[in-house]
Coordinates of C-alpha atoms and ligand atoms in Angstrom, one line a residue:
M1 CA 2.6 -83.0 43.4
T2 CA 4.5 -83.8 46.6
Q3 CA 2.4 -85.5 49.2
A4 CA 2.8 -85.1 53.0
S5 CA 4.1 -88.4 54.5
F6 CA 2.5 -90.2 57.4
S7 CA 4.0 -93.0 59.3
T8 CA 0.8 -95.0 58.7
H9 CA 0.5 -94.2 55.1
E10 CA 3.5 -94.7 53.0
V11 CA 2.6 -95.6 49.4
F12 CA 5.2 -97.7 47.6
N13 CA 5.4 -100.6 45.2
Q14 CA 2.7 -99.0 43.1
S15 CA 3.0 -97.9 39.5
P16 CA 3.0 -94.2 38.7
P17 CA 0.1 -92.9 36.6
F18 CA 0.4 -93.7 32.9
W19 CA 0.1 -90.0 31.9
N20 CA 2.1 -87.4 30.0
V21 CA 3.2 -90.0 27.4
D22 CA 3.3 -89.7 23.6
L23 CA 0.6 -92.3 22.7
F24 CA 1.9 -92.3 19.1
T25 CA 5.7 -92.5 19.3
L26 CA 5.7 -94.9 22.2
D27 CA 3.7 -97.3 20.2
R28 CA 6.0 -98.9 17.6
P29 CA 3.5 -101.3 16.1
L30 CA 1.3 -98.3 15.5
V31 CA 4.1 -96.2 14.0
E32 CA 5.1 -99.0 11.7
A33 CA 1.6 -99.9 10.6
V34 CA 1.0 -96.3 9.7
N35 CA 4.2 -96.1 7.7
V36 CA 3.6 -99.4 5.8
N37 CA 0.1 -98.3 4.9
G38 CA 1.1 -95.0 3.4
G39 CA 1.0 -92.5 6.3
A40 CA 4.7 -92.0 6.9
S41 CA 4.6 -88.3 6.1
A42 CA 2.2 -87.7 9.0
Q43 CA 4.6 -88.8 11.7
H44 CA 5.1 -85.3 13.1
E45 CA 1.4 -84.5 13.1
L46 CA 0.6 -87.8 14.8
A47 CA 3.3 -87.4 17.4
Q48 CA 1.8 -84.0 18.4
F49 CA -1.6 -85.6 18.6
G50 CA -0.2 -88.5 20.6
Q51 CA 1.5 -86.2 23.1
H52 CA -1.6 -84.1 23.5
W53 CA -4.0 -87.0 24.0
G54 CA -1.5 -88.7 26.3
S55 CA -1.5 -85.8 28.7
A56 CA -2.8 -85.9 32.2
E57 CA -5.3 -83.1 31.3
M58 CA -6.9 -85.2 28.6
A59 CA -7.1 -88.2 30.9
E60 CA -8.8 -86.0 33.5
R61 CA -11.3 -84.8 30.9
G62 CA -12.1 -88.4 30.1
R63 CA -12.7 -89.2 33.7
L64 CA -14.9 -86.2 34.3
A65 CA -17.0 -86.7 31.2
N66 CA -17.8 -90.3 32.3
E67 CA -18.4 -89.6 36.0
N68 CA -20.7 -86.6 35.2
T69 CA -23.1 -88.3 32.7
P70 CA -25.4 -86.3 30.4
K71 CA -28.8 -85.3 31.6
L72 CA -32.0 -85.0 29.6
R73 CA -33.9 -81.7 30.1
T74 CA -37.2 -82.5 28.6
F75 CA -39.2 -79.5 29.9
D76 CA -38.5 -76.2 31.4
S77 CA -40.1 -75.1 34.8
R78 CA -43.2 -73.9 33.0
G79 CA -43.8 -77.1 31.1
V80 CA -42.5 -75.9 27.8
R81 CA -40.6 -78.6 25.9
R82 CA -36.8 -78.2 25.8
D83 CA -35.6 -81.6 24.5
E84 CA -32.0 -80.7 25.3
V85 CA -29.3 -82.8 26.7
E86 CA -26.7 -81.2 29.1
F87 CA -23.2 -82.5 29.1
H88 CA -20.3 -81.8 31.5
P89 CA -17.8 -79.2 30.1
A90 CA -15.2 -81.9 29.9
Y91 CA -17.3 -83.7 27.2
H92 CA -17.5 -80.5 25.1
E93 CA -13.7 -80.0 25.5
L94 CA -13.1 -83.6 24.2
M95 CA -15.4 -82.9 21.3
A96 CA -13.5 -79.6 20.5
H97 CA -10.1 -81.3 20.7
S98 CA -11.2 -84.1 18.3
A99 CA -12.8 -81.7 15.9
H100 CA -9.8 -79.4 16.0
A101 CA -7.7 -82.4 14.8
G102 CA -10.2 -83.2 12.0
V103 CA -11.1 -86.6 13.4
H104 CA -14.7 -85.9 12.4
N105 CA -14.0 -84.8 8.8
S106 CA -10.4 -85.2 7.6
T107 CA -11.1 -88.0 5.2
W108 CA -13.2 -85.6 3.1
T109 CA -12.3 -82.6 1.0
S110 CA -14.2 -79.4 1.8
D111 CA -16.7 -80.3 -1.0
G112 CA -17.3 -83.8 0.4
R113 CA -15.1 -86.0 -1.9
P114 CA -12.7 -88.6 -0.5
A115 CA -9.6 -86.7 0.5
G116 CA -7.3 -89.4 -1.0
G117 CA -3.6 -90.0 -0.1
A118 CA -3.4 -91.7 3.3
A119 CA -6.2 -89.6 4.8
E120 CA -8.0 -92.7 6.2
V121 CA -4.8 -94.2 7.7
V122 CA -3.8 -90.9 9.4
R123 CA -7.2 -90.2 10.7
A124 CA -7.5 -93.8 11.9
A125 CA -4.3 -93.4 13.9
K126 CA -5.9 -90.4 15.6
F127 CA -9.1 -92.2 16.3
Y128 CA -7.1 -95.2 17.7
I129 CA -5.2 -92.8 20.1
A130 CA -8.3 -90.8 21.1
S131 CA -10.2 -94.0 21.9
Q132 CA -7.4 -94.9 24.5
V133 CA -8.4 -91.8 26.4
E134 CA -12.2 -91.4 26.0
T135 CA -14.5 -93.3 23.6
G136 CA -18.0 -92.0 24.4
H137 CA -17.5 -88.6 22.6
L138 CA -16.2 -90.5 19.6
C139 CA -19.7 -91.6 18.8
P140 CA -20.9 -88.3 17.3
I141 CA -17.4 -87.8 15.9
T142 CA -17.6 -91.1 13.9
M143 CA -21.2 -90.5 12.8
T144 CA -20.4 -87.0 11.5
R145 CA -17.5 -88.3 9.5
A146 CA -19.5 -91.2 8.2
S147 CA -22.6 -89.2 7.3
V148 CA -20.9 -87.5 4.4
A149 CA -20.9 -90.8 2.5
A150 CA -24.7 -90.9 2.6
L151 CA -25.2 -87.2 2.1
A152 CA -23.2 -87.6 -1.1
V153 CA -26.2 -89.4 -2.6
Q154 CA -28.1 -86.1 -2.5
P155 CA -25.5 -83.6 -4.0
E156 CA -27.4 -80.4 -3.3
L157 CA -27.7 -81.3 0.3
L158 CA -24.1 -82.2 0.5
A159 CA -23.1 -78.9 -1.1
K160 CA -25.1 -77.0 1.5
T161 CA -23.9 -78.9 4.6
M162 CA -20.2 -79.4 3.7
P163 CA -19.2 -75.8 4.5
V164 CA -20.4 -76.4 8.1
I165 CA -19.2 -80.0 8.4
S166 CA -15.8 -79.3 7.0
T167 CA -14.7 -76.7 9.5
R168 CA -12.5 -77.8 12.4
S169 CA -14.7 -76.0 14.9
Y170 CA -16.9 -77.6 17.5
D171 CA -20.0 -75.5 18.1
P172 CA -22.2 -76.9 20.9
S173 CA -24.8 -74.2 20.7
F174 CA -28.4 -75.3 20.3
A175 CA -29.1 -73.4 17.1
P176 CA -30.0 -74.1 13.4
W177 CA -27.1 -75.9 11.7
W178 CA -26.8 -73.3 8.9
T179 CA -26.0 -70.6 11.5
K180 CA -23.2 -72.6 13.2
R181 CA -19.4 -72.7 13.1
G182 CA -19.4 -76.5 12.9
M183 CA -22.0 -79.3 13.1
T184 CA -22.4 -82.9 14.1
L185 CA -24.7 -85.6 12.7
G186 CA -26.2 -88.7 14.1
M187 CA -28.4 -91.5 12.8
G188 CA -31.7 -93.1 13.7
M189 CA -32.5 -96.5 12.3
T190 CA -33.2 -98.8 15.3
E191 CA -36.9 -99.2 16.5
K192 CA -38.3 -101.2 19.3
Q193 CA -39.4 -104.0 17.0
G194 CA -36.2 -104.2 15.1
G195 CA -32.6 -103.0 14.9
T196 CA -31.0 -105.4 12.5
D197 CA -34.3 -105.8 10.6
V198 CA -34.8 -102.2 9.7
R199 CA -37.3 -103.2 7.0
A200 CA -39.6 -103.6 10.0
N201 CA -39.4 -99.8 10.7
M202 CA -42.9 -98.3 11.3
T203 CA -41.9 -94.7 11.3
R204 CA -43.8 -93.0 8.5
A205 CA -42.9 -90.1 6.2
E206 CA -45.6 -88.1 4.5
R207 CA -44.8 -85.7 1.7
D208 CA -45.2 -82.0 2.5
G209 CA -44.3 -79.9 -0.6
D210 CA -40.6 -80.6 -1.3
A211 CA -40.0 -81.9 2.2
Y212 CA -41.6 -84.6 4.4
R213 CA -43.2 -84.9 7.8
V214 CA -42.0 -87.8 9.8
T215 CA -44.0 -89.5 12.6
G216 CA -42.8 -92.4 14.6
H217 CA -40.1 -93.4 17.1
K218 CA -36.5 -94.6 17.4
W219 CA -35.5 -96.9 20.2
F220 CA -31.8 -96.0 20.1
M221 CA -30.6 -92.7 18.8
S222 CA -27.3 -91.7 20.1
A223 CA -25.7 -88.3 20.5
P224 CA -29.1 -86.5 20.5
M225 CA -27.6 -83.0 20.6
C226 CA -26.3 -83.6 17.0
D227 CA -27.5 -80.9 14.6
A228 CA -29.1 -83.3 12.3
F229 CA -29.8 -87.0 11.9
L230 CA -30.0 -89.5 9.1
V231 CA -33.2 -91.3 9.8
L232 CA -35.0 -94.2 8.1
A233 CA -38.7 -94.0 7.6
Q234 CA -41.4 -95.6 5.4
A235 CA -42.4 -93.4 2.5
D236 CA -44.9 -94.3 -0.2
E237 CA -42.3 -96.2 -2.2
G238 CA -40.8 -98.0 0.8
L239 CA -38.0 -97.5 3.4
T240 CA -36.2 -94.2 2.7
C241 CA -33.4 -92.2 4.2
F242 CA -34.1 -88.7 5.5
F243 CA -32.1 -85.7 6.7
M244 CA -33.8 -84.5 9.9
P245 CA -32.4 -81.3 11.4
R246 CA -32.9 -80.2 15.0
F247 CA -34.4 -76.9 13.6
A248 CA -36.9 -76.5 10.8
P249 CA -36.1 -74.1 8.0
D250 CA -38.2 -71.3 9.7
G251 CA -35.9 -71.5 12.7
S252 CA -38.4 -73.2 15.0
V253 CA -37.2 -76.3 17.0
N254 CA -38.1 -79.4 15.0
A255 CA -40.5 -82.0 16.5
L256 CA -38.0 -84.5 17.9
H257 CA -39.2 -85.3 21.4
F258 CA -36.8 -87.2 23.6
Q259 CA -38.5 -89.8 25.9
R260 CA -35.5 -90.7 28.0
L261 CA -31.8 -91.5 27.9
K262 CA -30.6 -95.1 28.1
D263 CA -28.9 -96.2 31.3
K264 CA -26.0 -98.0 29.7
L265 CA -23.3 -100.5 30.8
G266 CA -20.6 -98.3 29.4
N267 CA -20.3 -95.5 26.9
R268 CA -21.6 -93.3 29.6
S269 CA -20.2 -89.9 28.5
N270 CA -22.3 -90.3 25.4
A271 CA -26.1 -89.9 25.5
S272 CA -28.2 -92.4 23.7
S273 CA -31.9 -91.4 23.5
E274 CA -35.3 -92.9 22.9
V275 CA -37.1 -90.4 20.7
E276 CA -40.4 -89.7 19.1
F277 CA -41.0 -87.7 16.0
H278 CA -44.3 -85.8 15.9
G279 CA -44.5 -84.7 12.3
A280 CA -40.8 -83.7 12.3
Y281 CA -39.5 -81.8 9.3
A282 CA -37.1 -83.8 7.0
T283 CA -35.8 -83.9 3.5
R284 CA -35.1 -87.0 1.5
I285 CA -31.6 -88.4 0.8
G286 CA -31.6 -90.6 -2.3
E287 CA -34.7 -92.1 -3.8
E288 CA -37.8 -93.3 -2.0
G289 CA -37.5 -97.0 -1.3
K290 CA -33.7 -97.0 -1.4
G291 CA -33.1 -96.1 2.3
I292 CA -31.0 -99.1 3.2
R293 CA -28.8 -98.7 0.1
T294 CA -28.3 -95.0 1.0
I295 CA -27.6 -95.3 4.8
I296 CA -25.3 -98.4 4.3
Q297 CA -22.7 -95.9 2.8
M298 CA -22.6 -94.4 6.3
V299 CA -22.8 -97.6 8.2
Q300 CA -19.8 -99.1 6.3
L301 CA -17.6 -96.3 7.8
T302 CA -19.0 -96.5 11.3
R303 CA -18.2 -100.3 11.2
Q304 CA -14.6 -99.4 10.3
D305 CA -14.4 -97.1 13.3
C306 CA -15.8 -99.7 15.6
A307 CA -12.8 -101.9 14.8
I308 CA -10.4 -99.1 15.2
A309 CA -11.8 -98.1 18.5
S310 CA -11.8 -101.6 19.9
A311 CA -8.2 -102.0 18.8
G312 CA -7.5 -98.7 20.6
L313 CA -9.2 -99.9 23.8
M314 CA -7.0 -103.1 23.8
R315 CA -3.9 -101.0 23.1
S316 CA -4.7 -98.9 26.2
G317 CA -5.3 -102.1 28.2
L318 CA -1.9 -103.5 27.1
A319 CA 0.0 -100.3 27.8
H320 CA -1.5 -100.0 31.3
A321 CA -0.8 -103.6 32.1
L322 CA 2.8 -103.4 30.8
H323 CA 3.5 -100.2 32.6
H324 CA 2.1 -101.6 35.9
A325 CA 4.1 -104.8 35.6
R326 CA 7.3 -102.9 35.1
H327 CA 6.8 -101.1 38.4
R328 CA 5.2 -103.6 40.6
S329 CA 7.2 -106.2 42.5
V330 CA 5.9 -109.5 43.8
F331 CA 8.1 -111.9 45.7
Q332 CA 11.1 -109.5 45.4
K333 CA 10.9 -109.5 41.6
R334 CA 9.2 -107.2 39.2
L335 CA 6.0 -108.6 37.7
A336 CA 7.4 -107.8 34.2
D337 CA 10.3 -110.2 34.9
Q338 CA 8.2 -113.1 36.1
P339 CA 8.1 -115.7 33.3
L340 CA 4.4 -116.4 33.6
M341 CA 3.5 -112.7 33.5
Q342 CA 5.8 -112.3 30.4
A343 CA 4.0 -115.2 28.7
V344 CA 0.6 -113.3 29.3
L345 CA 1.9 -109.9 28.3
S346 CA 3.7 -111.0 25.2
D347 CA 0.7 -112.9 23.9
M348 CA -1.4 -109.9 24.5
A349 CA 1.2 -107.7 22.8
L350 CA 1.0 -110.0 19.8
H351 CA -2.8 -109.7 19.7
V352 CA -2.7 -105.9 19.8
E353 CA 0.2 -105.6 17.2
A354 CA -1.8 -107.9 14.9
S355 CA -5.1 -105.9 15.4
I356 CA -3.5 -102.5 14.6
A357 CA -1.7 -104.0 11.5
L358 CA -5.1 -105.3 10.4
V359 CA -7.2 -102.2 10.9
M360 CA -4.5 -100.0 9.2
R361 CA -4.5 -102.4 6.3
L362 CA -8.3 -102.0 6.1
C363 CA -7.9 -98.2 6.2
R364 CA -5.5 -98.4 3.3
A365 CA -8.2 -100.2 1.4
F366 CA -10.6 -97.4 2.2
D367 CA -8.0 -94.9 1.0
R368 CA -7.6 -96.6 -2.3
A369 CA -11.0 -98.1 -3.0
S370 CA -12.2 -95.3 -5.3
E371 CA -9.4 -96.0 -7.8
N372 CA -8.6 -99.7 -7.3
A373 CA -11.2 -102.4 -7.7
G374 CA -9.1 -104.9 -5.7
E375 CA -8.9 -102.6 -2.7
A376 CA -12.7 -101.9 -3.0
A377 CA -13.3 -105.6 -2.9
Y378 CA -11.0 -106.0 0.1
M379 CA -12.9 -103.2 1.9
R380 CA -16.4 -104.7 1.2
L381 CA -15.5 -108.3 2.0
L382 CA -13.3 -107.7 5.0
T383 CA -14.9 -104.7 6.8
P384 CA -17.6 -107.0 8.4
A385 CA -15.1 -109.8 9.1
I386 CA -12.6 -107.3 10.7
K387 CA -15.3 -105.6 12.8
Y388 CA -16.5 -109.1 13.9
W389 CA -13.1 -110.3 15.0
V390 CA -11.5 -107.2 16.4
C391 CA -14.6 -106.0 18.3
K392 CA -15.5 -109.3 19.7
S393 CA -12.0 -109.9 21.0
A394 CA -11.9 -106.7 23.0
P395 CA -14.0 -107.6 26.2
G396 CA -12.0 -110.7 26.9
F397 CA -8.7 -108.9 26.3
L398 CA -9.6 -106.0 28.6
Y399 CA -10.6 -108.4 31.3
E400 CA -7.1 -109.9 31.1
A401 CA -5.5 -106.5 31.1
M402 CA -7.4 -105.6 34.3
E403 CA -6.3 -108.8 35.9
C404 CA -2.6 -107.8 35.2
L405 CA -3.2 -104.9 37.5
G406 CA -4.7 -107.1 40.2
G407 CA -7.3 -105.3 42.3
N408 CA -6.3 -101.9 41.1
G409 CA -7.5 -102.9 37.6
Y410 CA -11.0 -103.5 39.0
V411 CA -11.7 -100.1 40.6
E412 CA -13.2 -97.1 39.0
E413 CA -10.4 -94.6 39.7
G414 CA -8.3 -96.4 37.0
I415 CA -9.3 -96.3 33.3
L416 CA -9.4 -100.1 32.8
A417 CA -12.8 -100.6 34.5
R418 CA -14.2 -98.0 32.1
H419 CA -12.6 -99.6 29.1
Y420 CA -13.9 -103.0 30.1
R421 CA -17.5 -101.7 30.4
E422 CA -17.1 -99.8 27.1
S423 CA -15.7 -102.8 25.1
P424 CA -18.8 -104.8 24.2
V425 CA -20.7 -102.0 22.5
N426 CA -18.5 -101.9 19.4
A427 CA -19.5 -105.5 18.7
I428 CA -23.2 -104.9 19.4
W429 CA -24.0 -101.7 17.5
E430 CA -23.6 -101.0 13.8
G431 CA -24.3 -104.7 13.1
S432 CA -23.9 -107.3 15.8
G433 CA -21.7 -110.4 15.4
N434 CA -24.0 -112.7 13.5
V435 CA -25.1 -109.9 11.3
M436 CA -21.4 -109.3 10.3
C437 CA -21.0 -112.9 9.4
L438 CA -24.1 -112.8 7.3
D439 CA -22.7 -109.7 5.6
V440 CA -19.6 -111.6 4.7
L441 CA -21.7 -114.3 3.1
R442 CA -23.7 -111.7 1.2
A443 CA -20.5 -110.1 -0.1
L444 CA -19.3 -113.5 -1.2
S445 CA -22.5 -114.4 -3.0
R446 CA -22.9 -111.0 -4.7
E447 CA -19.3 -110.6 -5.8
A448 CA -17.9 -114.1 -5.9
D449 CA -15.1 -113.3 -8.4
A450 CA -13.9 -110.2 -6.5
A451 CA -14.1 -112.1 -3.2
L452 CA -12.0 -114.9 -4.7
A453 CA -9.4 -112.4 -5.8
V454 CA -9.2 -111.1 -2.2
L455 CA -8.8 -114.6 -0.9
R456 CA -6.0 -115.2 -3.5
E457 CA -4.3 -112.0 -2.3
L458 CA -4.5 -113.2 1.3
A459 CA -3.1 -116.6 0.3
E460 CA -0.2 -115.0 -1.5
G461 CA 0.5 -112.6 1.5
T462 CA 0.6 -115.5 3.9
Q463 CA 2.4 -118.1 1.7
G464 CA 4.6 -120.4 3.7
L465 CA 3.3 -119.3 7.1
P466 CA 2.2 -121.9 9.5
G467 CA -1.4 -123.0 9.0
A468 CA -2.1 -120.5 6.2
S469 CA -2.7 -122.8 3.3
E470 CA -5.0 -125.0 5.5
A471 CA -6.9 -121.9 6.5
V472 CA -7.3 -120.8 2.8
A473 CA -8.7 -124.3 2.0
F474 CA -11.0 -124.3 5.0
I475 CA -12.4 -120.9 4.2
G476 CA -13.0 -121.8 0.5
K477 CA -14.8 -125.0 1.5
A478 CA -16.8 -123.5 4.3
F479 CA -18.2 -120.7 2.2
S480 CA -19.1 -122.9 -0.6
R481 CA -21.2 -125.2 1.6
P482 CA -25.0 -125.0 1.0
D483 CA -25.4 -124.6 4.8
S484 CA -22.6 -122.0 5.0
E485 CA -24.6 -120.0 7.6
R486 CA -24.2 -122.8 10.1
V487 CA -20.4 -122.5 9.9
A488 CA -20.2 -118.8 9.2
R489 CA -18.6 -117.8 12.5
L490 CA -15.9 -120.5 12.0
A491 CA -15.2 -119.4 8.5
V492 CA -15.4 -115.6 9.2
E493 CA -13.0 -116.0 12.2
R494 CA -10.5 -117.9 10.0
L495 CA -10.9 -115.3 7.2
A496 CA -10.1 -112.5 9.8
L497 CA -7.1 -114.4 11.1
L498 CA -5.8 -115.0 7.6
A499 CA -6.2 -111.3 6.8
T500 CA -4.5 -110.4 10.0
T501 CA -1.6 -112.6 9.3
A502 CA -1.2 -111.1 5.8
A503 CA -1.4 -107.5 7.2
L504 CA 1.1 -108.3 10.0
N505 CA 3.4 -109.9 7.5
Q506 CA 3.8 -106.5 5.9
V507 CA 4.7 -104.8 9.1
S508 CA 6.7 -107.5 11.0
P509 CA 7.3 -110.9 9.3
R510 CA 8.6 -112.5 12.5
H511 CA 5.4 -111.5 14.3
A512 CA 3.3 -112.7 11.4
E513 CA 5.0 -116.1 11.8
L514 CA 4.3 -116.1 15.6
F515 CA 0.7 -115.1 15.0
A516 CA 0.2 -117.8 12.4
A517 CA 1.8 -120.4 14.5
T518 CA -0.4 -119.6 17.5
R519 CA -3.7 -118.7 15.8
L520 CA -3.8 -120.3 12.4
A521 CA -1.8 -123.6 12.8
A522 CA -3.1 -124.0 16.4
T523 CA -6.3 -122.9 17.9
H524 CA -5.5 -120.1 20.3
A525 CA -6.6 -121.1 23.8
G526 CA -9.4 -119.1 25.5
M527 CA -6.8 -117.5 27.8
Y528 CA -3.9 -115.2 27.0
G529 CA -0.5 -116.6 27.8
A530 CA -1.5 -120.2 27.1
V531 CA 1.0 -120.3 24.2
E532 CA 4.7 -121.1 24.2
L533 CA 6.9 -118.2 22.8
G534 CA 10.7 -118.2 22.9
D535 CA 12.6 -115.7 25.2
G536 CA 13.8 -113.6 22.3
D537 CA 10.3 -113.2 20.9
V538 CA 8.8 -112.4 24.3
R539 CA 11.4 -109.6 24.8
A540 CA 11.0 -108.2 21.3
L541 CA 7.2 -108.1 21.5
L542 CA 7.2 -106.3 24.9
E543 CA 9.9 -103.9 23.9
R544 CA 8.0 -102.9 20.7
A545 CA 4.8 -102.5 22.6
L546 CA 6.2 -100.1 25.2
P547 CA 9.9 -99.2 25.2
Ligands
FAD601 C1 -25.2 -97.9 23.3 C2 -26.0 -98.1 22.0 C3 -26.1 -97.0 21.2 C4 -26.9 -97.1 20.0 N1 -27.0 -96.0 19.2 C5 -27.8 -96.2 18.0 C6 -28.0 -95.1 17.2 O1 -27.5 -94.0 17.4 N2 -28.8 -95.2 16.1 C7 -29.3 -96.4 15.8 O2 -30.0 -96.5 14.8 N3 -29.1 -97.5 16.6 C8 -28.4 -97.4 17.7 N4 -28.1 -98.5 18.5 C9 -28.9 -99.7 18.2 C10 -28.0 -100.9 17.7 O3 -27.5 -100.5 16.4 C11 -28.8 -102.1 17.7 O4 -29.1 -102.4 19.0 C12 -28.2 -103.3 16.9 O5 -28.2 -103.0 15.5 C13 -29.0 -104.6 17.1 O6 -30.3 -104.4 16.9 P1 -31.4 -104.9 18.0 O7 -31.0 -104.3 19.3 O8 -32.7 -104.6 17.5 O9 -31.2 -106.5 18.1 P2 -31.7 -107.6 17.1 O10 -31.8 -107.1 15.7 O11 -33.0 -108.2 17.6 O12 -30.6 -108.7 17.2 C14 -30.4 -109.5 18.3 C15 -29.3 -110.5 18.1 O13 -29.7 -111.4 17.0 C16 -28.7 -111.5 16.0 N5 -29.3 -111.7 14.7 C17 -30.0 -110.8 14.0 N6 -30.4 -111.3 12.8 C18 -29.9 -112.6 12.8 C19 -30.0 -113.7 11.8 N7 -30.6 -113.5 10.7 N8 -29.4 -114.8 12.1 C20 -28.7 -115.0 13.3 N9 -28.6 -114.0 14.2 C21 -29.2 -112.8 14.0 C22 -27.9 -110.2 16.1 O14 -26.5 -110.5 15.7 C23 -28.0 -109.9 17.6 O15 -26.9 -110.6 18.3 C24 -27.4 -98.4 19.7 C25 -27.2 -99.5 20.5 C26 -26.5 -99.3 21.7 C27 -26.3 -100.5 22.6

């Protein structure tokens, strides 16, 4: 759009908006990580997705969905309960675009089996790109995709729901799921007295014929307009997983009563509710008393998505920072040409390149786990370590990205303030930092041989790289200490760094060497740019990140 010019208001030395770009093709580290991990044949599909999600229209939808936050409509004017949440149309449009591309289901066949091939890698690329534009709506998208793994424990329920889950339609109508063109699913585990410790759940489930009546509360239950929830409640035999639809089989609205919506730091386009169940209709998934074992199938997949989304947020921060630095001049020289800014940006580019190589390697393990025991062990041991490292690195990274834009980075018209507020949540939900470390310890003690084989694979994949053999020795020693919990963060971070070096070595050996030299052989400073990289490496990193 051409703007009228005023003598008092001439805008220059500002970067143009970072819109109408192909978020896939422009991102060489992403393209190469997808190729190396089996997704090369999806280039065209991903380029189309990248172009679409990089458009100005999609960016605008992201802004509108976050500025016009969801509203809880508890009652109507006559006092009749509604328990509905209203979203801005832009939110629904984002949901429809993600569903249309299969981000909520493309890793499953239409009857709920793993799709195989490189389905995880290709979908992860889409999830990574979409999270650069709007992350809030991805909450129900990720939960819907993940729920299939838990529904599989109850085959007749899976058979009934898959025809509706597997469509690429988004149907926001408030109606029974079995009448809809598409459906979304959420989960309710966390209660006031315990989120990590779900065994402390007080919600009760009483048998009612073939079904159950559930009474209790959930302190966090996101995406409350989902068509059904996987809920934990205490049955006679102990904590059990249930399928709780918004409508009972007779077509009446089920007894889920929303108390209020959380007023959150970020993730504002997504509603997160506090809810009470007053004898809500539910059916069992899996055996009574096996609720954690059942729902963990779902949680494993949402943890994977937390890491992908955090990497996506950082990629967006880097791309905006680089784009700005290439257009903004300070002291008659573009910021991108100032040696100190180059040091910062190239170090950040190395972090993002490493993160995407790592999450794509993890997704390859998800793709192959059902037929390869080594990949299954990689997935189980490293999902919590990768969630820990990638998600916890995002807030500090996004702060640095904001600073690269100076004051413009800090204001709400730009996307970086939103990304920054969004970034801590992926570390907090679906298992917070310490819980992820304890999970790694648990995987090690339960499957010591398989874990050792994974460590051996990482040692081979990083052979000769700076600090790698020392890291392998450190990890082995730390995890075999009787007080390993004390040093779990140290050891899990090293494990994640080693896995990152190995994953990056398959994509770009030179960058794996740089990563190892600055993160394994030396302890990376708290600040980006406090490393010494050569001119050639700086140029190569920045050119790859954004041509
Ligand atoms: C925006 C948002 C949306 C959410 N949506 C949902 C949802 O849809 N469904 C749902 O079920 N939940 C949801 N949650 C809840 C979330 O999963 C929990 O908040 C999270 O699991 C942590 O539980 P908690 O809040 O009870 O904290 P706690 O369990 O009390 O943990 C507090 C801290 O203690 C640490 N800790 C726990 N155990 C140990 C230990 N043994 N040793 C050392 N440290 C430990 C944890 O790492 C954490 O840092 C949501 C949360 C947020 C913020």
